[in-house]
Amino acid sequence: MSSSRLGLRLAACLLNISEARRKNIVENIAKAALLEKNGQKHPEVSVLNIFSDRDYNRSVITIAASVDDLGNSVLAACLEAFQSINMELQEGVHPCLGAVDLIPIYPLSGVSVEECGAVARSLAESLLLRAPSCSLFLFGEADLPEKRTLVQRRKQLGWFTRRDFSALEPDLGAAPARRCGLTDSKLRR
């Protein structure tokens, strides 16, 4: 029986972080997504996969949850990443530009693309409240009204060529800081 027939409304985040060489940090970030505020394991949140590339020094943590719980789980993981990863020290062949580099939200079952965009926007606003020095660049359904694609945003930002991001004006938050870098929060189609 499919999850949509069971009434489950599921979404996933493929959280991209700028760390792969220190396994304990990657695991702590993933664990942060699994815990409720009281420190107990959240019964409706799962980390489905962790892919780490040591050359890139980048990991992708796949977090799945009900659409109502996903934002808080990803927020906890992002806050742990901001505390644990210093972009001034980060090295890798991929141009990782933020401690949390990318926060794409995808619908899995019973959830619309627009709802995932709303989760991404809400998550971006929550990140600013909890980590006011972060800077966020939106795309997809989170980037209203433009709905620019990731490729468009990366070209606009000079993602693969620029090294000084201090002059950029983020969609939300302060100018990019060297310690945390910049973060793309969005929904990918």
Coordinates of N, CA, C and O in Angstrom, one line a residue:
M1 N 0.8 -1.2 0.0 CA 0.0 0.0 0.0 C 0.9 1.2 0.0 O 1.9 1.3 0.8
S2 N 0.6 2.2 -0.9 CA 1.4 3.4 -0.9 C 1.2 4.3 0.3 O 0.2 4.3 0.9
S3 N 2.2 5.1 0.6 CA 2.2 6.0 1.7 C 1.1 7.1 1.5 O 0.4 7.5 2.5
S4 N 0.8 7.5 0.3 CA -0.3 8.5 0.1 C -1.7 7.8 0.4 O -2.6 8.5 0.9
R5 N -1.8 6.5 0.2 CA -3.1 5.9 0.5 C -3.3 5.7 2.0 O -4.4 5.6 2.5
L6 N -2.1 5.8 2.7 CA -2.2 5.7 4.2 C -2.4 7.1 4.8 O -2.5 7.2 6.0
G7 N -2.4 8.1 4.0 CA -2.6 9.5 4.5 C -1.3 10.2 4.9 O -1.4 11.2 5.5
L8 N -0.2 9.6 4.6 CA 1.1 10.2 5.1 C 1.4 11.3 4.1 O 1.3 11.2 2.9
R9 N 1.9 12.4 4.7 CA 2.3 13.5 3.9 C 3.8 13.7 4.2 O 4.2 14.3 5.2
L10 N 4.6 13.2 3.2 CA 6.0 13.1 3.5 C 6.8 14.0 2.5 O 6.5 14.2 1.4
A11 N 7.9 14.5 3.1 CA 8.9 15.3 2.3 C 10.3 15.0 2.7 O 10.5 14.3 3.7
A12 N 11.3 15.3 1.9 CA 12.7 15.1 2.2 C 13.5 16.3 1.9 O 13.2 17.1 1.1
C13 N 14.6 16.3 2.7 CA 15.6 17.4 2.5 C 16.9 16.7 2.2 O 17.3 15.8 2.9
L14 N 17.6 17.1 1.1 CA 19.0 16.6 0.8 C 19.9 17.7 1.3 O 20.4 18.5 0.5
L15 N 20.2 17.7 2.6 CA 21.0 18.8 3.2 C 22.5 18.6 2.8 O 23.1 17.6 3.1
N16 N 23.0 19.6 2.2 CA 24.4 19.6 1.7 C 25.2 20.4 2.7 O 24.9 21.6 2.9
I17 N 26.2 19.8 3.3 CA 27.0 20.5 4.3 C 28.5 20.4 3.8 O 28.9 19.5 3.1
S18 N 29.3 21.4 4.3 CA 30.7 21.5 3.8 C 31.6 20.8 4.8 O 32.5 21.4 5.3
E19 N 31.4 19.5 4.9 CA 32.3 18.6 5.8 C 32.1 17.2 5.4 O 30.9 16.7 5.2
A20 N 33.2 16.5 5.2 CA 33.1 15.1 4.9 C 34.3 14.3 5.5 O 34.3 13.1 5.7
R21 N 35.3 15.1 5.9 CA 36.6 14.4 6.4 C 36.5 14.1 7.9 O 37.3 13.3 8.4
R22 N 35.7 14.8 8.6 CA 35.5 14.5 10.1 C 34.2 13.9 10.3 O 33.1 14.5 10.4
K23 N 34.2 12.5 10.3 CA 33.0 11.7 10.3 C 32.1 12.0 11.5 O 30.9 12.1 11.5
N24 N 32.7 12.3 12.7 CA 32.0 12.6 13.9 C 31.1 13.9 13.8 O 30.0 13.9 14.3
I25 N 31.6 14.8 13.1 CA 30.9 16.1 12.9 C 29.7 15.8 11.9 O 28.6 16.2 12.2
V26 N 29.9 15.1 10.9 CA 28.8 14.7 9.9 C 27.7 13.9 10.7 O 26.5 14.2 10.6
E27 N 28.2 13.0 11.5 CA 27.2 12.2 12.2 C 26.4 13.0 13.3 O 25.2 12.8 13.5
N28 N 27.1 13.9 13.9 CA 26.4 14.8 14.9 C 25.4 15.7 14.3 O 24.3 15.9 14.8
I29 N 25.7 16.1 13.1 CA 24.7 17.0 12.3 C 23.5 16.1 12.0 O 22.4 16.5 12.1
A30 N 23.7 14.9 11.5 CA 22.6 14.0 11.2 C 21.8 13.6 12.4 O 20.6 13.6 12.4
K31 N 22.5 13.4 13.5 CA 21.8 13.1 14.8 C 20.9 14.2 15.3 O 19.8 14.0 15.8
A32 N 21.4 15.5 15.1 CA 20.6 16.6 15.5 C 19.3 16.7 14.8 O 18.3 17.1 15.4
A33 N 19.2 16.2 13.5 CA 17.9 16.2 12.8 C 17.0 15.2 13.4 O 15.7 15.3 13.2
L34 N 17.5 14.2 14.1 CA 16.6 13.1 14.6 C 16.0 13.4 15.9 O 15.1 12.6 16.4
L35 N 16.5 14.4 16.6 CA 16.1 14.6 18.0 C 15.0 15.7 18.1 O 15.1 16.7 17.5
E36 N 14.1 15.4 19.0 CA 13.1 16.4 19.4 C 13.7 17.4 20.4 O 14.8 17.2 20.9
K37 N 13.0 18.5 20.7 CA 13.6 19.5 21.6 C 13.9 19.0 22.9 O 14.8 19.4 23.6
N38 N 13.2 17.9 23.4 CA 13.5 17.3 24.7 C 14.6 16.3 24.7 O 14.9 15.7 25.7
G39 N 15.3 16.1 23.5 CA 16.4 15.2 23.4 C 16.1 13.8 23.0 O 17.0 13.0 22.8
Q40 N 14.8 13.5 23.0 CA 14.3 12.1 22.6 C 14.3 12.0 21.1 O 14.1 13.0 20.4
K41 N 14.5 10.8 20.6 CA 14.4 10.5 19.1 C 13.0 10.8 18.7 O 12.0 10.4 19.2
H42 N 12.9 11.6 17.6 CA 11.6 11.9 17.0 C 11.2 10.7 16.2 O 11.9 10.2 15.3
P43 N 10.0 10.2 16.5 CA 9.5 8.9 15.9 C 9.2 9.0 14.4 O 9.1 8.0 13.7
E44 N 9.0 10.3 13.9 CA 8.6 10.4 12.5 C 9.6 11.1 11.6 O 9.3 11.6 10.6
V45 N 10.9 11.0 12.1 CA 12.0 11.6 11.3 C 13.0 10.5 11.1 O 13.4 9.8 12.0
S46 N 13.5 10.4 9.9 CA 14.5 9.4 9.5 C 15.7 10.1 8.7 O 15.4 10.9 7.9
V47 N 16.9 9.7 9.0 CA 18.0 10.0 8.1 C 18.1 8.7 7.2 O 18.4 7.7 7.7
L48 N 17.8 8.9 6.0 CA 17.8 7.8 5.0 C 19.2 7.5 4.5 O 19.5 6.3 4.2
N49 N 20.1 8.5 4.4 CA 21.4 8.2 3.8 C 22.3 9.4 4.2 O 21.9 10.5 4.4
I50 N 23.6 9.1 4.3 CA 24.6 10.1 4.4 C 25.7 9.7 3.3 O 26.2 8.6 3.3
F51 N 25.9 10.6 2.4 CA 26.9 10.5 1.4 C 28.0 11.5 1.6 O 27.7 12.7 1.6
S52 N 29.2 11.1 1.8 CA 30.3 12.0 2.0 C 31.4 11.8 0.9 O 31.8 10.6 0.6
D53 N 31.9 12.9 0.4 CA 32.9 12.9 -0.6 C 34.1 13.6 0.0 O 34.1 14.8 0.2
R54 N 35.2 12.8 0.4 CA 36.3 13.4 1.1 C 37.1 14.4 0.2 O 37.6 15.4 0.7
D55 N 37.2 14.2 -1.1 CA 37.9 15.1 -2.0 C 37.1 16.5 -2.0 O 37.7 17.5 -1.9
Y56 N 35.8 16.4 -2.2 CA 35.0 17.6 -2.2 C 34.9 18.2 -0.8 O 34.6 19.4 -0.6
N57 N 35.1 17.4 0.2 CA 34.8 17.7 1.6 C 33.4 18.3 1.8 O 33.2 19.4 2.3
R58 N 32.5 17.5 1.3 CA 31.1 17.8 1.3 C 30.3 16.6 1.5 O 30.6 15.5 1.0
S59 N 29.2 16.7 2.3 CA 28.3 15.6 2.6 C 26.9 16.0 2.3 O 26.5 17.1 2.4
V60 N 26.1 15.0 1.9 CA 24.7 15.2 1.7 C 24.0 14.2 2.7 O 24.2 13.0 2.6
I61 N 23.2 14.8 3.5 CA 22.4 14.1 4.5 C 20.9 14.1 4.1 O 20.3 15.1 4.0
T62 N 20.4 12.9 3.8 CA 19.0 12.8 3.3 C 18.1 12.6 4.5 O 18.2 11.6 5.2
I63 N 17.2 13.6 4.8 CA 16.3 13.6 6.0 C 14.9 13.5 5.4 O 14.5 14.3 4.6
A64 N 14.1 12.5 5.9 CA 12.7 12.4 5.5 C 11.9 12.5 6.8 O 12.2 12.0 7.8
A65 N 10.7 13.1 6.6 CA 9.8 13.3 7.7 C 8.4 13.7 7.2 O 8.3 14.0 6.0
S66 N 7.5 13.8 8.0 CA 6.2 14.4 7.6 C 6.5 15.8 7.3 O 7.4 16.4 7.8
V67 N 5.7 16.4 6.4 CA 6.0 17.8 5.9 C 5.9 18.7 7.1 O 6.6 19.8 7.1
D68 N 5.1 18.4 8.1 CA 5.0 19.3 9.3 C 6.2 19.2 10.2 O 6.4 20.2 11.0
D69 N 6.9 18.1 10.2 CA 8.1 18.0 11.1 C 9.4 18.2 10.4 O 10.4 18.4 11.1
L70 N 9.5 18.3 9.1 CA 10.7 18.3 8.4 C 11.5 19.6 8.7 O 12.7 19.6 9.0
G71 N 10.8 20.8 8.7 CA 11.5 22.0 8.9 C 12.2 22.1 10.2 O 13.4 22.5 10.3
N72 N 11.6 21.7 11.3 CA 12.3 21.7 12.6 C 13.5 20.7 12.7 O 14.5 21.1 13.3
S73 N 13.4 19.6 12.0 CA 14.5 18.7 12.0 C 15.7 19.2 11.2 O 16.8 19.1 11.6
V74 N 15.4 19.8 10.1 CA 16.5 20.4 9.2 C 17.1 21.6 10.0 O 18.3 21.8 9.9
L75 N 16.2 22.4 10.6 CA 16.7 23.5 11.4 C 17.8 23.1 12.4 O 18.8 23.7 12.5
A76 N 17.4 22.0 13.2 CA 18.4 21.5 14.2 C 19.7 21.1 13.6 O 20.8 21.3 14.1
A77 N 19.6 20.4 12.4 CA 20.8 20.0 11.7 C 21.6 21.2 11.3 O 22.9 21.2 11.4
C78 N 21.0 22.2 10.7 CA 21.7 23.4 10.2 C 22.4 24.1 11.4 O 23.5 24.5 11.2
L79 N 21.7 24.2 12.5 CA 22.3 24.9 13.7 C 23.5 24.1 14.2 O 24.6 24.8 14.5
E80 N 23.5 22.8 14.2 CA 24.6 22.0 14.5 C 25.8 22.2 13.5 O 26.9 22.4 13.9
A81 N 25.4 22.3 12.2 CA 26.5 22.5 11.2 C 27.1 23.9 11.4 O 28.3 24.0 11.3
F82 N 26.3 24.9 11.6 CA 26.9 26.3 11.8 C 27.8 26.3 13.0 O 28.8 27.0 13.0
Q83 N 27.5 25.5 14.1 CA 28.4 25.5 15.2 C 29.7 24.7 15.0 O 30.7 24.9 15.6
S84 N 29.6 23.7 14.1 CA 30.7 22.7 14.0 C 31.6 22.9 12.8 O 32.7 22.4 12.8
I85 N 31.2 23.7 11.8 CA 32.0 23.9 10.6 C 32.4 25.3 10.4 O 31.6 26.2 10.4
N86 N 33.7 25.5 10.3 CA 34.2 26.9 10.1 C 34.7 27.0 8.7 O 35.7 26.3 8.3
M87 N 34.0 27.8 7.9 CA 34.4 27.9 6.5 C 35.7 28.6 6.3 O 36.3 28.5 5.2
E88 N 36.3 29.3 7.3 CA 37.6 29.9 7.1 C 38.7 28.8 7.1 O 39.8 29.0 6.5
L89 N 38.3 27.6 7.6 CA 39.3 26.5 7.6 C 38.9 25.4 6.6 O 39.7 24.5 6.4
Q90 N 37.8 25.5 5.9 CA 37.3 24.4 5.1 C 38.1 24.4 3.8 O 38.4 25.4 3.2
E91 N 38.5 23.2 3.4 CA 39.2 23.0 2.1 C 38.6 21.8 1.4 O 38.2 20.8 2.0
G92 N 38.5 21.9 0.1 CA 37.9 20.8 -0.8 C 37.9 21.3 -2.2 O 38.0 22.5 -2.5
V93 N 37.8 20.3 -3.1 CA 37.9 20.7 -4.5 C 36.5 21.2 -5.0 O 36.5 21.9 -6.0
H94 N 35.4 21.0 -4.3 CA 34.1 21.6 -4.7 C 34.0 22.9 -4.1 O 34.5 23.1 -2.9
P95 N 33.5 23.9 -4.8 CA 33.4 25.3 -4.2 C 32.3 25.3 -3.1 O 31.2 25.8 -3.3
C96 N 32.5 24.7 -2.0 CA 31.6 24.8 -0.8 C 31.6 26.2 -0.3 O 32.7 26.7 0.1
L97 N 30.5 26.9 -0.3 CA 30.6 28.3 0.1 C 29.9 28.6 1.4 O 29.8 29.7 1.8
G98 N 29.3 27.6 2.0 CA 28.6 27.8 3.3 C 28.7 26.5 4.1 O 28.9 25.4 3.6
A99 N 28.7 26.7 5.4 CA 28.8 25.5 6.3 C 27.6 24.6 5.9 O 27.7 23.4 5.8
V100 N 26.4 25.2 5.7 CA 25.3 24.6 5.1 C 25.2 25.2 3.7 O 24.9 26.4 3.5
D101 N 25.5 24.4 2.7 CA 25.6 24.9 1.4 C 24.3 24.9 0.6 O 24.1 25.7 -0.3
L102 N 23.5 23.9 0.9 CA 22.3 23.8 0.0 C 21.2 23.1 0.9 O 21.5 22.1 1.6
I103 N 19.9 23.6 0.8 CA 18.9 23.0 1.6 C 17.7 22.7 0.7 O 16.6 23.4 0.8
P104 N 17.8 21.8 -0.3 CA 16.6 21.5 -1.1 C 15.6 20.6 -0.4 O 15.9 19.7 0.3
I105 N 14.3 21.0 -0.6 CA 13.2 20.3 0.0 C 12.4 19.7 -1.2 O 12.0 20.4 -2.1
Y106 N 12.1 18.4 -1.1 CA 11.4 17.6 -2.1 C 10.1 17.0 -1.6 O 10.1 16.4 -0.5
P107 N 9.0 17.0 -2.4 CA 7.8 16.3 -2.0 C 8.1 14.8 -2.2 O 8.7 14.4 -3.2
L108 N 7.6 13.9 -1.3 CA 7.7 12.5 -1.4 C 6.3 11.9 -1.7 O 6.1 11.1 -2.5
S109 N 5.3 12.3 -0.8 CA 4.0 11.6 -0.9 C 3.0 12.6 -0.3 O 3.1 13.0 0.9
G110 N 1.9 12.9 -1.0 CA 0.8 13.6 -0.5 C 1.1 15.1 -0.2 O 0.4 15.7 0.5
V111 N 2.2 15.6 -0.8 CA 2.6 17.0 -0.5 C 2.9 17.6 -1.9 O 3.5 17.0 -2.8
S112 N 2.5 18.9 -2.0 CA 2.7 19.6 -3.3 C 4.1 20.3 -3.2 O 4.7 20.5 -2.2
V113 N 4.5 20.6 -4.4 CA 5.8 21.4 -4.6 C 5.7 22.7 -3.9 O 6.6 23.2 -3.3
E114 N 4.5 23.3 -4.0 CA 4.3 24.6 -3.3 C 4.4 24.5 -1.8 O 4.9 25.4 -1.2
E115 N 3.9 23.4 -1.2 CA 4.0 23.2 0.2 C 5.4 23.1 0.6 O 5.9 23.6 1.7
C116 N 6.2 22.4 -0.2 CA 7.7 22.3 0.1 C 8.3 23.7 0.0 O 9.2 23.9 0.8
G117 N 7.9 24.5 -0.9 CA 8.5 25.8 -1.0 C 8.1 26.6 0.3 O 9.0 27.4 0.8
A118 N 6.9 26.5 0.8 CA 6.5 27.1 2.0 C 7.4 26.6 3.2 O 7.8 27.4 4.1
V119 N 7.7 25.3 3.2 CA 8.5 24.8 4.3 C 9.9 25.4 4.2 O 10.5 25.8 5.2
A120 N 10.5 25.5 2.9 CA 11.8 26.1 2.7 C 11.8 27.6 3.2 O 12.8 28.0 3.8
R121 N 10.8 28.3 2.8 CA 10.8 29.7 3.3 C 10.7 29.9 4.8 O 11.4 30.7 5.4
S122 N 9.8 29.0 5.4 CA 9.7 29.1 6.8 C 11.0 28.7 7.5 O 11.4 29.3 8.5
L123 N 11.7 27.7 7.0 CA 13.0 27.2 7.5 C 14.0 28.4 7.4 O 14.7 28.6 8.3
A124 N 14.0 29.1 6.3 CA 14.9 30.2 6.1 C 14.7 31.3 7.1 O 15.6 31.8 7.7
E125 N 13.4 31.6 7.4 CA 13.1 32.6 8.4 C 13.5 32.1 9.8 O 14.0 32.9 10.6
S126 N 13.3 30.8 10.1 CA 13.7 30.3 11.4 C 15.2 30.3 11.5 O 15.7 30.6 12.6
L127 N 15.9 30.0 10.5 CA 17.4 30.0 10.5 C 17.9 31.5 10.9 O 18.8 31.6 11.7
L128 N 17.2 32.5 10.3 CA 17.6 33.8 10.6 C 17.4 34.2 12.1 O 18.2 34.9 12.7
L129 N 16.3 33.7 12.6 CA 16.0 34.0 14.1 C 17.0 33.3 15.0 O 17.5 33.9 16.0
R130 N 17.5 32.1 14.6 CA 18.4 31.3 15.5 C 19.8 31.5 15.1 O 20.7 31.3 16.0
A131 N 20.1 31.9 13.9 CA 21.5 32.2 13.5 C 21.5 33.5 12.6 O 21.6 33.4 11.4
P132 N 21.4 34.6 13.3 CA 21.2 35.9 12.6 C 22.3 36.3 11.7 O 22.1 37.1 10.8
S133 N 23.5 35.7 11.8 CA 24.6 36.1 10.9 C 24.6 35.3 9.6 O 25.4 35.5 8.8
C134 N 23.6 34.4 9.5 CA 23.6 33.6 8.2 C 23.0 34.4 7.1 O 22.2 35.3 7.3
S135 N 23.4 34.1 5.9 CA 22.8 34.8 4.7 C 22.2 33.7 3.8 O 22.8 32.6 3.7
L136 N 21.0 34.0 3.3 CA 20.3 32.9 2.5 C 19.9 33.4 1.1 O 19.5 34.6 1.0
F137 N 20.1 32.5 0.2 CA 19.7 32.8 -1.2 C 18.7 31.8 -1.6 O 18.9 30.6 -1.4
L138 N 17.6 32.2 -2.1 CA 16.4 31.3 -2.3 C 16.3 31.0 -3.8 O 16.8 31.7 -4.7
F139 N 15.7 29.8 -4.1 CA 15.4 29.5 -5.5 C 14.2 28.5 -5.5 O 13.7 28.1 -4.5
G140 N 13.7 28.2 -6.7 CA 12.6 27.3 -6.9 C 11.4 27.9 -6.2 O 11.1 29.1 -6.2
E141 N 10.5 27.1 -5.7 CA 9.3 27.5 -5.1 C 9.5 28.4 -3.8 O 8.6 29.1 -3.4
A142 N 10.7 28.4 -3.2 CA 10.9 29.2 -2.1 C 11.3 30.7 -2.5 O 11.2 31.6 -1.7
D143 N 11.6 30.8 -3.8 CA 12.0 32.1 -4.3 C 10.9 32.8 -5.0 O 10.7 32.8 -6.3
L144 N 10.0 33.4 -4.2 CA 8.8 34.0 -4.8 C 9.0 35.5 -5.0 O 9.7 36.2 -4.1
P145 N 8.6 36.1 -6.0 CA 7.8 35.5 -7.1 C 8.6 35.0 -8.3 O 8.1 34.4 -9.2
E146 N 9.9 35.2 -8.3 CA 10.8 34.8 -9.4 C 10.8 33.4 -9.7 O 10.9 32.9 -10.9
K147 N 10.9 32.5 -8.7 CA 11.1 31.1 -8.8 C 12.3 30.7 -9.7 O 12.2 29.9 -10.6
R148 N 13.4 31.4 -9.5 CA 14.6 31.2 -10.2 C 15.2 29.8 -9.9 O 15.0 29.3 -8.8
T149 N 15.8 29.1 -10.9 CA 16.3 27.8 -10.7 C 17.6 27.9 -10.0 O 18.3 28.9 -9.9
L150 N 18.1 26.7 -9.5 CA 19.4 26.7 -8.9 C 20.5 27.1 -9.9 O 21.4 27.9 -9.5
V151 N 20.4 26.7 -11.1 CA 21.4 27.1 -12.1 C 21.4 28.6 -12.3 O 22.5 29.2 -12.3
Q152 N 20.2 29.2 -12.4 CA 20.1 30.7 -12.5 C 20.8 31.4 -11.3 O 21.5 32.3 -11.5
R153 N 20.5 30.9 -10.1 CA 21.0 31.5 -8.9 C 22.5 31.4 -8.9 O 23.2 32.4 -8.5
R154 N 23.0 30.2 -9.2 CA 24.5 30.1 -9.1 C 25.2 30.9 -10.2 O 26.2 31.5 -9.9
K155 N 24.6 31.1 -11.3 CA 25.2 32.0 -12.3 C 25.2 33.5 -11.8 O 26.1 34.2 -11.9
Q156 N 24.0 33.9 -11.3 CA 23.9 35.2 -10.7 C 24.9 35.5 -9.6 O 25.4 36.6 -9.5
L157 N 25.2 34.5 -8.8 CA 26.0 34.7 -7.7 C 27.5 34.4 -8.0 O 28.4 34.7 -7.2
G158 N 27.8 33.9 -9.2 CA 29.2 33.6 -9.5 C 29.7 32.5 -8.7 O 30.8 32.4 -8.3
W159 N 28.8 31.5 -8.5 CA 29.0 30.4 -7.5 C 30.3 29.7 -7.7 O 31.1 29.4 -6.8
F160 N 30.7 29.4 -9.0 CA 31.9 28.6 -9.2 C 33.1 29.4 -9.5 O 34.2 28.9 -9.7
T161 N 33.0 30.7 -9.6 CA 34.1 31.6 -9.9 C 34.4 32.6 -8.8 O 35.6 33.0 -8.6
R162 N 33.4 33.1 -8.1 CA 33.6 34.2 -7.1 C 34.2 33.6 -5.8 O 33.8 32.5 -5.4
R163 N 35.1 34.4 -5.2 CA 35.6 34.0 -3.9 C 35.3 35.0 -2.9 O 35.4 34.7 -1.7
D164 N 35.0 36.2 -3.3 CA 34.6 37.3 -2.3 C 33.1 37.5 -2.4 O 32.6 38.1 -3.3
F165 N 32.4 37.0 -1.3 CA 31.0 37.1 -1.3 C 30.4 38.2 -0.5 O 29.2 38.4 -0.3
S166 N 31.3 39.0 0.1 CA 30.9 40.1 1.0 C 30.1 41.1 0.4 O 29.3 41.8 1.1
A167 N 30.2 41.4 -0.9 CA 29.4 42.4 -1.6 C 28.0 41.9 -2.0 O 27.2 42.7 -2.4
L168 N 27.7 40.6 -1.9 CA 26.4 40.1 -2.3 C 25.3 40.5 -1.3 O 25.5 40.6 -0.1
E169 N 24.2 40.7 -1.9 CA 23.0 41.0 -1.1 C 22.1 39.8 -1.1 O 21.5 39.4 -2.1
P170 N 22.0 39.1 0.1 CA 21.2 37.9 0.1 C 19.7 38.2 0.1 O 19.3 39.3 0.3
D171 N 19.0 37.1 -0.2 CA 17.5 37.3 -0.2 C 17.0 37.5 1.2 O 16.1 38.3 1.5
L172 N 17.7 36.8 2.2 CA 17.4 37.0 3.6 C 18.7 37.0 4.4 O 19.6 36.3 4.0
G173 N 18.7 37.8 5.4 CA 19.9 37.8 6.3 C 21.0 38.8 6.0 O 20.8 39.7 5.1
A174 N 22.1 38.7 6.6 CA 23.2 39.6 6.5 C 24.1 39.2 5.3 O 23.9 38.1 4.8
A175 N 25.0 40.1 5.0 CA 26.0 39.8 4.0 C 26.7 38.5 4.4 O 26.9 38.3 5.6
P176 N 27.2 37.7 3.5 CA 27.8 36.5 3.9 C 29.1 36.7 4.8 O 29.9 37.6 4.5
A177 N 29.1 36.0 5.8 CA 30.3 36.0 6.8 C 31.2 34.9 6.5 O 30.8 33.8 6.1
R178 N 32.5 35.1 6.7 CA 33.5 34.1 6.3 C 33.3 32.8 7.1 O 33.5 31.7 6.6
R179 N 32.9 32.9 8.4 CA 32.8 31.7 9.2 C 31.8 30.7 8.7 O 32.0 29.5 8.6
C180 N 30.6 31.2 8.5 CA 29.4 30.4 8.0 C 29.2 30.4 6.5 O 28.6 29.5 6.0
G181 N 29.7 31.4 5.8 CA 29.6 31.4 4.4 C 28.1 31.7 4.0 O 27.5 32.5 4.7
L182 N 27.7 31.2 2.9 CA 26.3 31.5 2.5 C 25.6 30.2 2.3 O 26.1 29.2 2.1
T183 N 24.2 30.3 2.3 CA 23.4 29.1 2.2 C 22.3 29.3 1.2 O 21.7 30.4 1.1
D184 N 22.1 28.3 0.4 CA 20.9 28.3 -0.6 C 19.8 27.5 0.1 O 20.0 26.4 0.4
S185 N 18.7 28.2 0.3 CA 17.5 27.5 0.9 C 16.4 27.6 -0.1 O 16.0 28.6 -0.5
K186 N 16.0 26.4 -0.5 CA 15.0 26.4 -1.6 C 14.3 25.1 -1.7 O 14.6 24.1 -1.1
L187 N 13.5 25.1 -2.7 CA 12.9 23.8 -3.1 C 13.4 23.6 -4.6 O 13.3 24.5 -5.4
R188 N 13.9 22.4 -4.8 CA 14.2 22.1 -6.2 C 13.1 21.3 -6.8 O 12.4 20.5 -6.2
R189 N 12.9 21.6 -8.1 CA 11.8 21.0 -8.8 C 12.3 19.7 -9.5 O 13.4 19.6 -9.8

